[in-house]
């Protein structure tokens, strides 16, 4: 499996090491291994690593179809997994909607302030004034006891069945463009129609993530299928690179969530 490292960026090698530990644990104990919530890039890496092992499989589930963050179940091929194996709880946030509003950032910031890792939580869902989030079932009792405010807003949590989850936005609309290089600051500037200097400030200010990891280097080289989010500007996905123009600019597509 040494060759797996060459297919991924150097900063992703530590996650490959963790994935290999999970797989060896399943091999040794011959029982399934459930992970925390993983982002799409981590799932891609894990799926690639598991693919190098005979009689080993992996399945992902985030509580609802098309969830961005999902738990992984690594298991021997004799095992037949079900959705209940993933131990996911859905909470609905009840709050005074007539007097205040919530935001994704405020909700995430509050739950993180409880001293828990982001990996414990799945997607945060919203529709109009409704807000829900997924969490590992192992932590639901603790969260129920600890989380009674979002920011300064008093809230109550109500556990719902997973089939009551709000829909997930999944449609990307791609726009063709040309770009002189795939430097992160240039990609952010092009995607959001802002100046190169402004994009560089966002990156250096730790406000830009590539595949859910903060990147502070404006020179960072982006690749096809990278998901790039800039605080205050939203998220984009890099599509196919379609060669070069006569002036040697890169032809590519940038996807925006509808």
PDB file of N, CA and C in Angstrom, residues 35-82:
ATOM      1  N   UNK A  35     -16.476   5.092  11.792  1.00  0.00           N
ATOM      2  CA  UNK A  35     -15.671   6.300  11.965  1.00  0.00           C
ATOM      3  C   UNK A  35     -16.546   7.478  12.407  1.00  0.00           C
ATOM      4  N   UNK A  36     -15.905   8.598  12.696  1.00  0.00           N
ATOM      5  CA  UNK A  36     -16.616   9.854  12.895  1.00  0.00           C
ATOM      6  C   UNK A  36     -17.125  10.333  11.526  1.00  0.00           C
ATOM      7  N   UNK A  37     -17.711  11.523  11.484  1.00  0.00           N
ATOM      8  CA  UNK A  37     -18.151  12.086  10.204  1.00  0.00           C
ATOM      9  C   UNK A  37     -16.928  12.504   9.376  1.00  0.00           C
ATOM     10  N   UNK A  38     -16.952  12.159   8.106  1.00  0.00           N
ATOM     11  CA  UNK A  38     -15.869  12.489   7.182  1.00  0.00           C
ATOM     12  C   UNK A  38     -16.379  13.442   6.106  1.00  0.00           C
ATOM     13  N   UNK A  39     -15.500  14.314   5.645  1.00  0.00           N
ATOM     14  CA  UNK A  39     -15.870  15.169   4.520  1.00  0.00           C
ATOM     15  C   UNK A  39     -15.637  14.402   3.217  1.00  0.00           C
ATOM     16  N   UNK A  40     -16.115  14.911   2.074  1.00  0.00           N
ATOM     17  CA  UNK A  40     -16.007  14.164   0.815  1.00  0.00           C
ATOM     18  C   UNK A  40     -14.582  13.801   0.420  1.00  0.00           C
ATOM     19  N   UNK A  41     -13.637  14.682   0.697  1.00  0.00           N
ATOM     20  CA  UNK A  41     -12.248  14.379   0.333  1.00  0.00           C
ATOM     21  C   UNK A  41     -11.724  13.212   1.165  1.00  0.00           C
ATOM     22  N   UNK A  42     -12.017  13.216   2.438  1.00  0.00           N
ATOM     23  CA  UNK A  42     -11.596  12.100   3.296  1.00  0.00           C
ATOM     24  C   UNK A  42     -12.229  10.797   2.839  1.00  0.00           C
ATOM     25  N   UNK A  43     -13.476  10.859   2.407  1.00  0.00           N
ATOM     26  CA  UNK A  43     -14.149   9.639   1.939  1.00  0.00           C
ATOM     27  C   UNK A  43     -13.489   9.117   0.672  1.00  0.00           C
ATOM     28  N   UNK A  44     -13.091  10.016  -0.210  1.00  0.00           N
ATOM     29  CA  UNK A  44     -12.397   9.599  -1.428  1.00  0.00           C
ATOM     30  C   UNK A  44     -11.096   8.880  -1.096  1.00  0.00           C
ATOM     31  N   UNK A  45     -10.353   9.436  -0.152  1.00  0.00           N
ATOM     32  CA  UNK A  45      -9.094   8.820   0.254  1.00  0.00           C
ATOM     33  C   UNK A  45      -9.345   7.461   0.888  1.00  0.00           C
ATOM     34  N   UNK A  46     -10.301   7.396   1.810  1.00  0.00           N
ATOM     35  CA  UNK A  46     -10.591   6.134   2.500  1.00  0.00           C
ATOM     36  C   UNK A  46     -11.037   5.068   1.502  1.00  0.00           C
ATOM     37  N   UNK A  47     -11.878   5.452   0.563  1.00  0.00           N
ATOM     38  CA  UNK A  47     -12.353   4.490  -0.435  1.00  0.00           C
ATOM     39  C   UNK A  47     -11.191   3.957  -1.267  1.00  0.00           C
ATOM     40  N   UNK A  48     -10.245   4.825  -1.594  1.00  0.00           N
ATOM     41  CA  UNK A  48      -9.072   4.398  -2.361  1.00  0.00           C
ATOM     42  C   UNK A  48      -8.213   3.425  -1.564  1.00  0.00           C
ATOM     43  N   UNK A  49      -8.038   3.704  -0.274  1.00  0.00           N
ATOM     44  CA  UNK A  49      -7.210   2.830   0.563  1.00  0.00           C
ATOM     45  C   UNK A  49      -7.882   1.477   0.759  1.00  0.00           C
ATOM     46  N   UNK A  50      -9.184   1.486   1.062  1.00  0.00           N
ATOM     47  CA  UNK A  50      -9.910   0.224   1.256  1.00  0.00           C
ATOM     48  C   UNK A  50      -9.881  -0.616  -0.017  1.00  0.00           C
ATOM     49  N   UNK A  51      -9.901   0.045  -1.170  1.00  0.00           N
ATOM     50  CA  UNK A  51      -9.884  -0.681  -2.441  1.00  0.00           C
ATOM     51  C   UNK A  51      -8.646  -1.522  -2.655  1.00  0.00           C
ATOM     52  N   UNK A  52      -7.607  -1.269  -1.889  1.00  0.00           N
ATOM     53  CA  UNK A  52      -6.386  -2.057  -2.016  1.00  0.00           C
ATOM     54  C   UNK A  52      -6.376  -3.321  -1.179  1.00  0.00           C
ATOM     55  N   UNK A  53      -7.478  -3.614  -0.500  1.00  0.00           N
ATOM     56  CA  UNK A  53      -7.552  -4.779   0.374  1.00  0.00           C
ATOM     57  C   UNK A  53      -8.649  -5.730  -0.084  1.00  0.00           C
ATOM     58  N   UNK A  54      -8.300  -6.998  -0.225  1.00  0.00           N
ATOM     59  CA  UNK A  54      -9.290  -8.019  -0.549  1.00  0.00           C
ATOM     60  C   UNK A  54     -10.191  -8.271   0.654  1.00  0.00           C
ATOM     61  N   UNK A  55     -11.431  -8.621   0.370  1.00  0.00           N
ATOM     62  CA  UNK A  55     -12.393  -8.998   1.414  1.00  0.00           C
ATOM     63  C   UNK A  55     -12.683  -7.848   2.385  1.00  0.00           C
ATOM     64  N   UNK A  56     -12.508  -6.615   1.944  1.00  0.00           N
ATOM     65  CA  UNK A  56     -12.765  -5.455   2.789  1.00  0.00           C
ATOM     66  C   UNK A  56     -13.625  -4.469   2.005  1.00  0.00           C
ATOM     67  N   UNK A  57     -14.638  -3.908   2.665  1.00  0.00           N
ATOM     68  CA  UNK A  57     -15.527  -2.958   2.003  1.00  0.00           C
ATOM     69  C   UNK A  57     -15.744  -1.742   2.897  1.00  0.00           C
ATOM     70  N   UNK A  58     -16.286  -0.676   2.307  1.00  0.00           N
ATOM     71  CA  UNK A  58     -16.625   0.526   3.066  1.00  0.00           C
ATOM     72  C   UNK A  58     -17.935   1.094   2.533  1.00  0.00           C
ATOM     73  N   UNK A  59     -18.763   1.581   3.444  1.00  0.00           N
ATOM     74  CA  UNK A  59     -20.026   2.214   3.087  1.00  0.00           C
ATOM     75  C   UNK A  59     -20.140   3.514   3.859  1.00  0.00           C
ATOM     76  N   UNK A  60     -20.772   4.519   3.227  1.00  0.00           N
ATOM     77  CA  UNK A  60     -20.900   5.839   3.847  1.00  0.00           C
ATOM     78  C   UNK A  60     -22.374   6.210   4.005  1.00  0.00           C
ATOM     79  N   UNK A  61     -22.676   6.895   5.097  1.00  0.00           N
ATOM     80  CA  UNK A  61     -24.045   7.367   5.330  1.00  0.00           C
ATOM     81  C   UNK A  61     -23.986   8.582   6.246  1.00  0.00           C
ATOM     82  N   UNK A  62     -24.754   9.617   5.882  1.00  0.00           N
ATOM     83  CA  UNK A  62     -24.746  10.849   6.656  1.00  0.00           C
ATOM     84  C   UNK A  62     -26.073  11.199   7.272  1.00  0.00           C
ATOM     85  N   UNK A  63     -27.030  10.269   7.223  1.00  0.00           N
ATOM     86  CA  UNK A  63     -28.348  10.518   7.801  1.00  0.00           C
ATOM     87  C   UNK A  63     -29.400  10.858   6.783  1.00  0.00           C
ATOM     88  N   UNK A  64     -28.973  11.302   5.605  1.00  0.00           N
ATOM     89  CA  UNK A  64     -29.891  11.676   4.535  1.00  0.00           C
ATOM     90  C   UNK A  64     -29.146  11.530   3.214  1.00  0.00           C
ATOM     91  N   UNK A  65     -29.880  11.291   2.142  1.00  0.00           N
ATOM     92  CA  UNK A  65     -29.249  11.177   0.828  1.00  0.00           C
ATOM     93  C   UNK A  65     -28.532  12.481   0.473  1.00  0.00           C
ATOM     94  N   UNK A  66     -27.366  12.354  -0.123  1.00  0.00           N
ATOM     95  CA  UNK A  66     -26.561  13.481  -0.596  1.00  0.00           C
ATOM     96  C   UNK A  66     -25.945  14.301   0.535  1.00  0.00           C
ATOM     97  N   UNK A  67     -25.912  13.772   1.753  1.00  0.00           N
ATOM     98  CA  UNK A  67     -25.254  14.500   2.843  1.00  0.00           C
ATOM     99  C   UNK A  67     -23.796  14.735   2.486  1.00  0.00           C
ATOM    100  N   UNK A  68     -23.300  15.901   2.844  1.00  0.00           N
ATOM    101  CA  UNK A  68     -21.904  16.227   2.549  1.00  0.00           C
ATOM    102  C   UNK A  68     -20.966  15.501   3.499  1.00  0.00           C
ATOM    103  N   UNK A  69     -21.282  15.519   4.772  1.00  0.00           N
ATOM    104  CA  UNK A  69     -20.461  14.857   5.786  1.00  0.00           C
ATOM    105  C   UNK A  69     -21.130  13.535   6.163  1.00  0.00           C
ATOM    106  N   UNK A  70     -20.367  12.437   6.113  1.00  0.00           N
ATOM    107  CA  UNK A  70     -20.935  11.111   6.351  1.00  0.00           C
ATOM    108  C   UNK A  70     -19.988  10.278   7.208  1.00  0.00           C
ATOM    109  N   UNK A  71     -20.559   9.377   7.989  1.00  0.00           N
ATOM    110  CA  UNK A  71     -19.762   8.401   8.715  1.00  0.00           C
ATOM    111  C   UNK A  71     -19.443   7.250   7.775  1.00  0.00           C
ATOM    112  N   UNK A  72     -18.325   6.616   8.030  1.00  0.00           N
ATOM    113  CA  UNK A  72     -17.913   5.464   7.221  1.00  0.00           C
ATOM    114  C   UNK A  72     -17.972   4.206   8.068  1.00  0.00           C
ATOM    115  N   UNK A  73     -18.436   3.132   7.470  1.00  0.00           N
ATOM    116  CA  UNK A  73     -18.397   1.819   8.104  1.00  0.00           C
ATOM    117  C   UNK A  73     -17.481   0.941   7.263  1.00  0.00           C
ATOM    118  N   UNK A  74     -16.352   0.570   7.846  1.00  0.00           N
ATOM    119  CA  UNK A  74     -15.406  -0.338   7.194  1.00  0.00           C
ATOM    120  C   UNK A  74     -15.701  -1.730   7.722  1.00  0.00           C
ATOM    121  N   UNK A  75     -15.872  -2.692   6.823  1.00  0.00           N
ATOM    122  CA  UNK A  75     -16.341  -3.996   7.299  1.00  0.00           C
ATOM    123  C   UNK A  75     -15.839  -5.139   6.402  1.00  0.00           C
ATOM    124  N   UNK A  76     -15.720  -6.347   6.986  1.00  0.00           N
ATOM    125  CA  UNK A  76     -15.376  -7.533   6.185  1.00  0.00           C
ATOM    126  C   UNK A  76     -16.519  -7.835   5.211  1.00  0.00           C
ATOM    127  N   UNK A  77     -16.208  -8.462   4.103  1.00  0.00           N
ATOM    128  CA  UNK A  77     -17.223  -8.636   3.055  1.00  0.00           C
ATOM    129  C   UNK A  77     -18.351  -9.594   3.437  1.00  0.00           C
ATOM    130  N   UNK A  78     -18.215 -10.302   4.566  1.00  0.00           N
ATOM    131  CA  UNK A  78     -19.314 -11.178   4.995  1.00  0.00           C
ATOM    132  C   UNK A  78     -20.456 -10.368   5.605  1.00  0.00           C
ATOM    133  N   UNK A  79     -20.159  -9.143   6.043  1.00  0.00           N
ATOM    134  CA  UNK A  79     -21.106  -8.356   6.826  1.00  0.00           C
ATOM    135  C   UNK A  79     -22.106  -7.644   5.917  1.00  0.00           C
ATOM    136  N   UNK A  80     -23.357  -7.522   6.384  1.00  0.00           N
ATOM    137  CA  UNK A  80     -24.402  -6.818   5.629  1.00  0.00           C
ATOM    138  C   UNK A  80     -24.816  -5.573   6.420  1.00  0.00           C
ATOM    139  N   UNK A  81     -24.257  -4.396   6.098  1.00  0.00           N
ATOM    140  CA  UNK A  81     -24.551  -3.198   6.888  1.00  0.00           C
ATOM    141  C   UNK A  81     -25.954  -2.651   6.633  1.00  0.00           C
ATOM    142  N   UNK A  82     -26.490  -1.975   7.645  1.00  0.00           N
ATOM    143  CA  UNK A  82     -27.768  -1.271   7.525  1.00  0.00           C
ATOM    144  C   UNK A  82     -27.558   0.165   7.996  1.00  0.00           C
TER     145      UNK A  82
END
